[in-house]
mmCIF file of C-alpha atoms in Angstrom:
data_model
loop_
_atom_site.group_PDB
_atom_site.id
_atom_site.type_symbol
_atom_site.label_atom_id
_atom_site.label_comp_id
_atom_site.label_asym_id
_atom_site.label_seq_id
_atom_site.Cartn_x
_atom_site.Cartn_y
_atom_site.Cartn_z
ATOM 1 C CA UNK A 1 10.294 1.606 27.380
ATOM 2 C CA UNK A 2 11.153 -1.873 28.557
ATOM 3 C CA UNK A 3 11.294 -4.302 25.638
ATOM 4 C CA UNK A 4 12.191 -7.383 27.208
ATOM 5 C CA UNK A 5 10.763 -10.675 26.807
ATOM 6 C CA UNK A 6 7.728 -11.406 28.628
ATOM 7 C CA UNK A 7 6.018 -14.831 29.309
ATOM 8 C CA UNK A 8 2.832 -15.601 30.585
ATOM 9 C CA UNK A 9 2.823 -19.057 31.742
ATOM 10 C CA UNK A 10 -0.305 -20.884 32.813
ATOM 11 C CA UNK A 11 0.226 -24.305 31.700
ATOM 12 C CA UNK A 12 4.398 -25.103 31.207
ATOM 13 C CA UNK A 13 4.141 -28.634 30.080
ATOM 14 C CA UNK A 14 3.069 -27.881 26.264
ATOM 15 C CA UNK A 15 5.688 -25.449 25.764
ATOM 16 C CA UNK A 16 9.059 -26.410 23.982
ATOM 17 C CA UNK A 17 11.874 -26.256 27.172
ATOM 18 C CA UNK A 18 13.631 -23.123 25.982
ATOM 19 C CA UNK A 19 10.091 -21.214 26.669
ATOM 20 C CA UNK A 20 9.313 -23.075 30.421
ATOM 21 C CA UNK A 21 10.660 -20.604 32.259
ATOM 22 C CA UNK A 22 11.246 -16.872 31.712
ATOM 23 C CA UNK A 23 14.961 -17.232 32.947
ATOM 24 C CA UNK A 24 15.178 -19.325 29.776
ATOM 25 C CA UNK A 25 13.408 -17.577 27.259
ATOM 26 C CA UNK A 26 15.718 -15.873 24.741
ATOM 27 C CA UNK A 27 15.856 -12.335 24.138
ATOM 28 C CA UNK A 28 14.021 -11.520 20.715
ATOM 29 C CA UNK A 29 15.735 -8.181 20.473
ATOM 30 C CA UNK A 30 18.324 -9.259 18.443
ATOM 31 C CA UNK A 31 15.551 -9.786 15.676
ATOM 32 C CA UNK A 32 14.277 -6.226 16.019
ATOM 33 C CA UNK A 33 18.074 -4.731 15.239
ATOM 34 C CA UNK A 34 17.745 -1.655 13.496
ATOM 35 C CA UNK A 35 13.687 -1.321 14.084
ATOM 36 C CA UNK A 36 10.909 -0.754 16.694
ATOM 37 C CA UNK A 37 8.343 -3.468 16.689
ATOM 38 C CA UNK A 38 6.452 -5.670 18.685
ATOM 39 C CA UNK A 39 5.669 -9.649 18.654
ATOM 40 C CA UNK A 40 3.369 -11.788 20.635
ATOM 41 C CA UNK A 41 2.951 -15.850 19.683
ATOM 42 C CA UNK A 42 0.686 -17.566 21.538
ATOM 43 C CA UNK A 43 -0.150 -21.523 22.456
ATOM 44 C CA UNK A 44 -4.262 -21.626 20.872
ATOM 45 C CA UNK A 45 -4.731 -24.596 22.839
ATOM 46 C CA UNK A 46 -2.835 -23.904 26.718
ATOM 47 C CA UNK A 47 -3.066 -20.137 26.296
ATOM 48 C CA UNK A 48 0.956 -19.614 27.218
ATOM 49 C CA UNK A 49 2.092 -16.185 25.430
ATOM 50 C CA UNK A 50 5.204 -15.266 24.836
ATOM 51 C CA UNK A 51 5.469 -11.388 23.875
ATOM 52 C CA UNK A 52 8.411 -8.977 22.827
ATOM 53 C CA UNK A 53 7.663 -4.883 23.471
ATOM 54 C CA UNK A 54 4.767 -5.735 25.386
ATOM 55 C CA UNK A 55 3.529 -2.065 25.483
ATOM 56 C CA UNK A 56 4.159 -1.675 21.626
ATOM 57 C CA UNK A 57 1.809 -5.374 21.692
ATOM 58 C CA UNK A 58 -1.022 -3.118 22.760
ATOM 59 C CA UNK A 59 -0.772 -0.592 20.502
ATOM 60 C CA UNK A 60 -3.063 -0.126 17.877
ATOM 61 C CA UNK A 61 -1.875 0.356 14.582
ATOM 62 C CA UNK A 62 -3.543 0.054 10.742
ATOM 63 C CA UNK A 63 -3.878 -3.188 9.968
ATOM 64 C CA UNK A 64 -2.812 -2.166 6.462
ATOM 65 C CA UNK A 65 -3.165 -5.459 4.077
ATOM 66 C CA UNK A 66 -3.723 -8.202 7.165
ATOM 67 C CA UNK A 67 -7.006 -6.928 7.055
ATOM 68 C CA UNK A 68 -7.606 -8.644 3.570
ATOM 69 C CA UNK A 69 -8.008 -11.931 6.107
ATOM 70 C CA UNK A 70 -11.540 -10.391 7.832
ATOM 71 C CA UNK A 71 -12.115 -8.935 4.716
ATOM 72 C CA UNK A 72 -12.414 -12.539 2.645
ATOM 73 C CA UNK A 73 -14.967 -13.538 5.499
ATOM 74 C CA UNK A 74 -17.098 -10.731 5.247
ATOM 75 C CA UNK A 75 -17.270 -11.338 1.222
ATOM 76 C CA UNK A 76 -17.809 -14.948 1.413
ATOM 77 C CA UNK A 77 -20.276 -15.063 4.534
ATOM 78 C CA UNK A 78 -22.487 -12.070 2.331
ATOM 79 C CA UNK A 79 -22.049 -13.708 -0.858
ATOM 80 C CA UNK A 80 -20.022 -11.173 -2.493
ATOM 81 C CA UNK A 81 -17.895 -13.534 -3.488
ATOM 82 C CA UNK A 82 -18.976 -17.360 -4.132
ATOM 83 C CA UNK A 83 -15.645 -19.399 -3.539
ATOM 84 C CA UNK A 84 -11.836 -18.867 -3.115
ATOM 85 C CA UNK A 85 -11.838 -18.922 -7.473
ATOM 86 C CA UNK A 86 -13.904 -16.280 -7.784
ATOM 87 C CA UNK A 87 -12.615 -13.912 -10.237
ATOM 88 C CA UNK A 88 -12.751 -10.015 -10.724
ATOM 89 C CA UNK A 89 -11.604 -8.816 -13.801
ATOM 90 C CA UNK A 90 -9.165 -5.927 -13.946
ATOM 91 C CA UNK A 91 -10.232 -2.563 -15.440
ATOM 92 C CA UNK A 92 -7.619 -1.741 -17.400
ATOM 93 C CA UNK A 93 -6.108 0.900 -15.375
ATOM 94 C CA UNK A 94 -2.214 1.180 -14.198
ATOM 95 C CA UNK A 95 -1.616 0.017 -11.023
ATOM 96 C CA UNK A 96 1.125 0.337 -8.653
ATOM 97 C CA UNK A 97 2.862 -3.582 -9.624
ATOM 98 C CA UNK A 98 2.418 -5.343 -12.758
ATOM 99 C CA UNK A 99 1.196 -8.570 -10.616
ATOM 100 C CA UNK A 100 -2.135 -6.285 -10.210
ATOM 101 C CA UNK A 101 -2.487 -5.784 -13.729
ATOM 102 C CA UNK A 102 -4.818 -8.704 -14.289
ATOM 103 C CA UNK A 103 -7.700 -10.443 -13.827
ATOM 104 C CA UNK A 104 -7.626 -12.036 -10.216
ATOM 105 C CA UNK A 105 -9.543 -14.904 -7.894
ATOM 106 C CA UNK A 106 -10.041 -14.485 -4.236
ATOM 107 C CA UNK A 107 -7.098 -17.109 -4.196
ATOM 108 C CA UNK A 108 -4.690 -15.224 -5.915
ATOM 109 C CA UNK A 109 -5.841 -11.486 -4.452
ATOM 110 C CA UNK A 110 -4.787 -12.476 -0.998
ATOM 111 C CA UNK A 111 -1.413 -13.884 -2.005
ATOM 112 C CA UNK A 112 -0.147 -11.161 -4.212
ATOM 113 C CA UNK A 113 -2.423 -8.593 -1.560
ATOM 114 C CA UNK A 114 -4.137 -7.201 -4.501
ATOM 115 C CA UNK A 115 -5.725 -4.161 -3.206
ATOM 116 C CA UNK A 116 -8.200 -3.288 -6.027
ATOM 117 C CA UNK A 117 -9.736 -6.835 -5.647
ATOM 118 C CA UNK A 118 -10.250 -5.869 -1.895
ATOM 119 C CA UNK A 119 -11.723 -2.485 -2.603
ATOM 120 C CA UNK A 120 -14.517 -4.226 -5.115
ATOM 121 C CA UNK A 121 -15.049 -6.587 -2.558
ATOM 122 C CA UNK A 122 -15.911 -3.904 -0.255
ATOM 123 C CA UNK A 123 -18.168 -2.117 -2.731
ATOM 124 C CA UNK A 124 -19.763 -5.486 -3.221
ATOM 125 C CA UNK A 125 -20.493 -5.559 0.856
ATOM 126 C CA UNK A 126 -21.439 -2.021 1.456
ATOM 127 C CA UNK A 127 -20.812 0.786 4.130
ATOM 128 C CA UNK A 128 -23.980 -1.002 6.477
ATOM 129 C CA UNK A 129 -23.163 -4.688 6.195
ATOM 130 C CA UNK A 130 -19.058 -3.545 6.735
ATOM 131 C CA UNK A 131 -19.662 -1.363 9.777
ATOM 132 C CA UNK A 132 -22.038 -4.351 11.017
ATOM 133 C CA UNK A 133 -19.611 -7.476 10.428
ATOM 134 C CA UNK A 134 -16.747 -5.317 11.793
ATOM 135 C CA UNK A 135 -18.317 -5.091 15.419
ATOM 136 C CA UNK A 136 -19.606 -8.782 14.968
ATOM 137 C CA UNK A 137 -15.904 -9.779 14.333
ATOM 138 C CA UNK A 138 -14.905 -7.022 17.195
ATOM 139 C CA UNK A 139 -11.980 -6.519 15.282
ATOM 140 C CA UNK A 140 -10.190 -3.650 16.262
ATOM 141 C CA UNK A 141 -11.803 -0.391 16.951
ATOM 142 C CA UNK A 142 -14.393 -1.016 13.803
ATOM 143 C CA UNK A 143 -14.182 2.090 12.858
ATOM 144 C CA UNK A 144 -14.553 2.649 8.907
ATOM 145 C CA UNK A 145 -15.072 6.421 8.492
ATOM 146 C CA UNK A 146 -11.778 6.675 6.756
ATOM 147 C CA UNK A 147 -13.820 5.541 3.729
ATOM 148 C CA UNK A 148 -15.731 2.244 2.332
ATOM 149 C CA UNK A 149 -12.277 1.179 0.104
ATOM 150 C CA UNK A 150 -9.875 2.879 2.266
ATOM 151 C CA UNK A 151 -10.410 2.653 5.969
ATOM 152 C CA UNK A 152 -8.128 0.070 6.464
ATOM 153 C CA UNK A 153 -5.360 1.644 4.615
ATOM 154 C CA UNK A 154 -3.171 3.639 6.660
ATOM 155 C CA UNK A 155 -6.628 5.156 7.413
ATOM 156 C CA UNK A 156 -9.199 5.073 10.545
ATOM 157 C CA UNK A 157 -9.355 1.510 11.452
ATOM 158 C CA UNK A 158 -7.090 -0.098 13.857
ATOM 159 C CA UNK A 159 -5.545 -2.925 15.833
ATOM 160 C CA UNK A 160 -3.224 -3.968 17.555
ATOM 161 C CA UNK A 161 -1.137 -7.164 18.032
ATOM 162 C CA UNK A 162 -3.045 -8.555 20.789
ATOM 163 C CA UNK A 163 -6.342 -7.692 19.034
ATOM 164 C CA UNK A 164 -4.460 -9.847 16.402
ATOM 165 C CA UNK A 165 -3.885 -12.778 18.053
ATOM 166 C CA UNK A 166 -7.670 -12.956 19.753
ATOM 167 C CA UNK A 167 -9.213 -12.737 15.914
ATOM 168 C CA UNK A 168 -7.136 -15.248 14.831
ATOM 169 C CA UNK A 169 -7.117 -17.244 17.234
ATOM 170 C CA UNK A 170 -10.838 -17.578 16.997
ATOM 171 C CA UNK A 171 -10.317 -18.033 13.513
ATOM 172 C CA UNK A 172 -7.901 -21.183 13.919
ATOM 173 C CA UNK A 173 -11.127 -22.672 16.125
ATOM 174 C CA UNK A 174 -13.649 -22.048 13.698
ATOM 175 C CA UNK A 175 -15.356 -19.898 16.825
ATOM 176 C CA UNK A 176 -16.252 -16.669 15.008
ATOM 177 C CA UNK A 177 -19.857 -15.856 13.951
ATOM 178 C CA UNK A 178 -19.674 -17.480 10.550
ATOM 179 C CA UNK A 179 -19.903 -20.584 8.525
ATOM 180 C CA UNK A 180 -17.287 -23.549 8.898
ATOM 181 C CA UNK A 181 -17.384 -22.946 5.269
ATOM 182 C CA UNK A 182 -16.258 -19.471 5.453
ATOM 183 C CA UNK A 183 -14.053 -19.940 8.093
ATOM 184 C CA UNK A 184 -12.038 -23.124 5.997
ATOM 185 C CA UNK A 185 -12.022 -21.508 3.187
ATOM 186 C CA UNK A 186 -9.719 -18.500 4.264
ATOM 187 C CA UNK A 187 -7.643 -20.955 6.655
ATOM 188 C CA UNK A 188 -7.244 -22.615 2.802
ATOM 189 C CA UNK A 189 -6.103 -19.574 1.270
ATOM 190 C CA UNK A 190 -3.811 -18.339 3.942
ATOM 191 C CA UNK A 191 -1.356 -21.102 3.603
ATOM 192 C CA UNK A 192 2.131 -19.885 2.845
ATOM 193 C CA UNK A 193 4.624 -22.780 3.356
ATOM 194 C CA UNK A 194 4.781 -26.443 5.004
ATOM 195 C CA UNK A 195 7.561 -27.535 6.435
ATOM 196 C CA UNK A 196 8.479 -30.965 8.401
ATOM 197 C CA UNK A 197 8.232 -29.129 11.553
ATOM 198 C CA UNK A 198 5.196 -27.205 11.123
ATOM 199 C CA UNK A 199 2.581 -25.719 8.684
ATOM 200 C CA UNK A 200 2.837 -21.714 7.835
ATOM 201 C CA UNK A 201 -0.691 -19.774 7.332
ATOM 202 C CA UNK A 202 -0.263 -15.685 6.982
ATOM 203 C CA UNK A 203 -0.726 -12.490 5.719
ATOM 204 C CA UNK A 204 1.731 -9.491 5.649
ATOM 205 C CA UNK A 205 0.716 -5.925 5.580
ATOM 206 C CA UNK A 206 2.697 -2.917 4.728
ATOM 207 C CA UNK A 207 1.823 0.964 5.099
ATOM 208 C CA UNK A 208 3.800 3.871 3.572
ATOM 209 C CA UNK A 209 4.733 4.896 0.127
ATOM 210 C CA UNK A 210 3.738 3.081 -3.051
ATOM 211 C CA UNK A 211 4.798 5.137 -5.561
ATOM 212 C CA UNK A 212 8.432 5.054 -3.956
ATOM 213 C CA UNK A 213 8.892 1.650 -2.209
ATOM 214 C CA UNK A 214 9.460 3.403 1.151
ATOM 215 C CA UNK A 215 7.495 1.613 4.269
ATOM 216 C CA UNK A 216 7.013 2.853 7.702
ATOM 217 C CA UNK A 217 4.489 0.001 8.946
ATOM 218 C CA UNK A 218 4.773 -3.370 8.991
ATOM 219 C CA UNK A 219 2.584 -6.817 9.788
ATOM 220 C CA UNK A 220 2.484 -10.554 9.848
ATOM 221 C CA UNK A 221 0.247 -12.445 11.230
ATOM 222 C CA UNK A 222 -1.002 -15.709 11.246
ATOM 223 C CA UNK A 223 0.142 -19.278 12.896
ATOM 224 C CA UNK A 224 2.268 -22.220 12.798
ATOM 225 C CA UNK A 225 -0.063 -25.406 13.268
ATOM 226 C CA UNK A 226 2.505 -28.358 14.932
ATOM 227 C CA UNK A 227 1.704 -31.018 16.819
ATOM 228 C CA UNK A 228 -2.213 -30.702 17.152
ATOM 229 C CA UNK A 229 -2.173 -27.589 18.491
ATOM 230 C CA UNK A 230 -1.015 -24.457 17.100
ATOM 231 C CA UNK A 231 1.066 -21.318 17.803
ATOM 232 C CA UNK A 232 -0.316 -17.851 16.930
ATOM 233 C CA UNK A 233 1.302 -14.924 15.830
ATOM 234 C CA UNK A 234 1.646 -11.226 15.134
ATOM 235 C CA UNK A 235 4.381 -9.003 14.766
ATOM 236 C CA UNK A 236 4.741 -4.916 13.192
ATOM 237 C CA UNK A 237 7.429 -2.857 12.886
ATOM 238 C CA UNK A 238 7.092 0.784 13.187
ATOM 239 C CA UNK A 239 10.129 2.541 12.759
ATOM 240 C CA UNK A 240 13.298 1.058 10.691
ATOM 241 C CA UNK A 241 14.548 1.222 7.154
ATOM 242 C CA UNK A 242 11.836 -0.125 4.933
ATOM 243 C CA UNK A 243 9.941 -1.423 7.733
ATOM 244 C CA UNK A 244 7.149 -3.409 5.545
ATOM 245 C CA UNK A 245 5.393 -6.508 5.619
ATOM 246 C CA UNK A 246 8.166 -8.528 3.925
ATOM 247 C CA UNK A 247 10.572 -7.599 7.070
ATOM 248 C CA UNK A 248 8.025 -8.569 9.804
ATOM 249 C CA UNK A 249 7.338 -11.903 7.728
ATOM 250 C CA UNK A 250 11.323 -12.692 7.399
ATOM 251 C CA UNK A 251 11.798 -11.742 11.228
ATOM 252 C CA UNK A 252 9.057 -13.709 12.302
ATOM 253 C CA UNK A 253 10.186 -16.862 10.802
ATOM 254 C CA UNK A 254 13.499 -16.468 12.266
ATOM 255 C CA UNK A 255 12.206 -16.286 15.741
ATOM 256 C CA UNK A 256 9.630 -19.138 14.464
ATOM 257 C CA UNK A 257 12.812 -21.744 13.310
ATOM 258 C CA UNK A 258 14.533 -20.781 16.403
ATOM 259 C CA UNK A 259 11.944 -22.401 18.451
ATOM 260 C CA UNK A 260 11.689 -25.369 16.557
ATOM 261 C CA UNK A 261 7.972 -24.347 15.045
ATOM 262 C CA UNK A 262 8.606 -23.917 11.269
#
C-alpha cells in the first residue's frame, strides 16, 4: 500500500506555500507512527485536497460517535429535539462513565458523546424518518439494519473519510436539505477551541471496548475556519495501541499547527 502524501491541486494560490506543490508537501507519516490511518483536509472554498493513505481515505468504516453530528440534524429538523438546551433526563441506570450519569442537553450530549442521549434521540425520530433523512443526507451507505439505537455503532452503517469531508463540507455551506436553523445550530455546538490562527469545530468517534478502555477505531472530523474560507477534515485510525477518537483528534491538530491552521 502506498501511503504517501497526495495533493490535488486545482487552484495553488489559496494554499499556504508549504502545500503549492507536491515536491513540498511534508510527509504526514510521521504522525501515523505506531498506527494505520488515513487523513484528507480539504480547501471548502478552492477545492485543493491534501490526503495521507489515500486508499485507506476511501474506505468505509463505522462512523462510531461522528455520527452524533447528522444525528443532531435529523432531531432538530423533525422536532425531536427543540434547541441545542434541550434536555433528556437520565434513567437512573449505570453507564459506562460517570459524565453519562446525568441529566443532559443536546449541548452537552455531543461534547461529552453521550450515547444514551443519541439513542433517545433516535427513538424520538423513528426507523422510517432515519432510513429517509439518511439517503437525503447521502451519508454513507445509509444503511441502518444494524438496529434503530445501534446502527451506527460499530454496526451496519458506514463511511468513509472522503464521504466525510463531502457531508461536512456541505454542512460548513449551509447546502444540505435542511433549515439554516438546523444547520447553525450544530455548527454552534461543534465548536471545540479558538485559537488566533483559526477556529476548531469537531467531533471524535471511537469503536472497540467500553467495558475495558481498549479501541480499535478511531475519528475526527470537522474543520478549521481561517481566513474566510475554511479547511475540512477527517482522519481514523484503524490499527495501533488504543487507536480511539482522542488519538485521531491529538494527531490531527498536530498536522493542523504544522500548517499554520490552528
Amino acid at each position: 500500500m502506498n501511503r504517501r502524501l497526495f495533493l490535488t491541486l486545482p487552484l495553488l494560490t489559496s494554499l499556504p506555500t508549504s502545500a503549492r506543490a507536491q515536491s513540498d508537501a511534508p510527509d504526514l507519516d510521521r504522525y501515523f507512527t505506531g498506527y494505520e490511518g488515513s487523513f484528507v483536509l480539504q480547501n471548502v472554498r478552492t477545492g485543493e485536497t491534501l490526503r495521507h493513505n489515500p486508499e485507506q481515505c476511501r474506505k468505509r468504516l463505522s462512523p462510531c460517535s461522528t455520527f452524533k453530528i447528522p444525528n443532531s440534524l435529523i432531531g432538530l429538523e423533525t422536532g425531536v429535539i427543540a434547541h441545542p438546551d434541550f434536555m433528556l433526563r437520565w434513567d437512573g441506570t449505570p453507564k459506562a462513565f460517570p459524565v453519562w450519569m446525568r441529566d443532559h442537553t443536546l449541548r452537552s450530549a455531543i461534547a461529552n458523546s453521550v450515547v444514551w442521549y443519541y439513542q433517545r434521540l433516535a427513538e424520538g425520530v423513528g426507523s422510517g424518518r432515519m432510513e429517509a433523512h439518511l439517503r437525503r443526507l447521502r451519508y454513507g451507505n445509509q444503511d441502518t439494519t444494524g438496529g434503530l439505537t445501534q446502527f451506527w455503532l460499530d454496526s451496519s452503517l458506514k463511511i468513509s473519510a472522503e464521504e466525510q469531508i463531502a457531508f461536512l463540507s456541505r454542512l460548513y455551506r449551509n447546502d444540505l436539505p435542511y433549515s439554516r436553523r438546523s444547520q447553525e445550530i450544530v455548527k454552534e455546538i461543534m465548536l471545540l477551541r479558538e485559537t488566533p490562527r483559526g477556529t476548531l469545530r469537531g467531533k471524535t468517534g471511537s469503536g472497540g471496548d467500553l467495558r475495558t478502555g481498549t479501541f480499535n477505531l478511531g475519528w475526527f472530523v470537522g474543520w478549521v475556519e481561517k481566513d474566510d474560507t475554511a479547511w475540512v477534515f477527517a482522519t481514523n485510525l484503524t490499527r495501533g495501541e488504543n487507536a480511539s477518537g482522542r488519538v485521531a483528534r491529538s494527531i490531527t491538530e498536530e498536522i493542523l499547527q504544522s500548517r499554520r491552521l490552528l
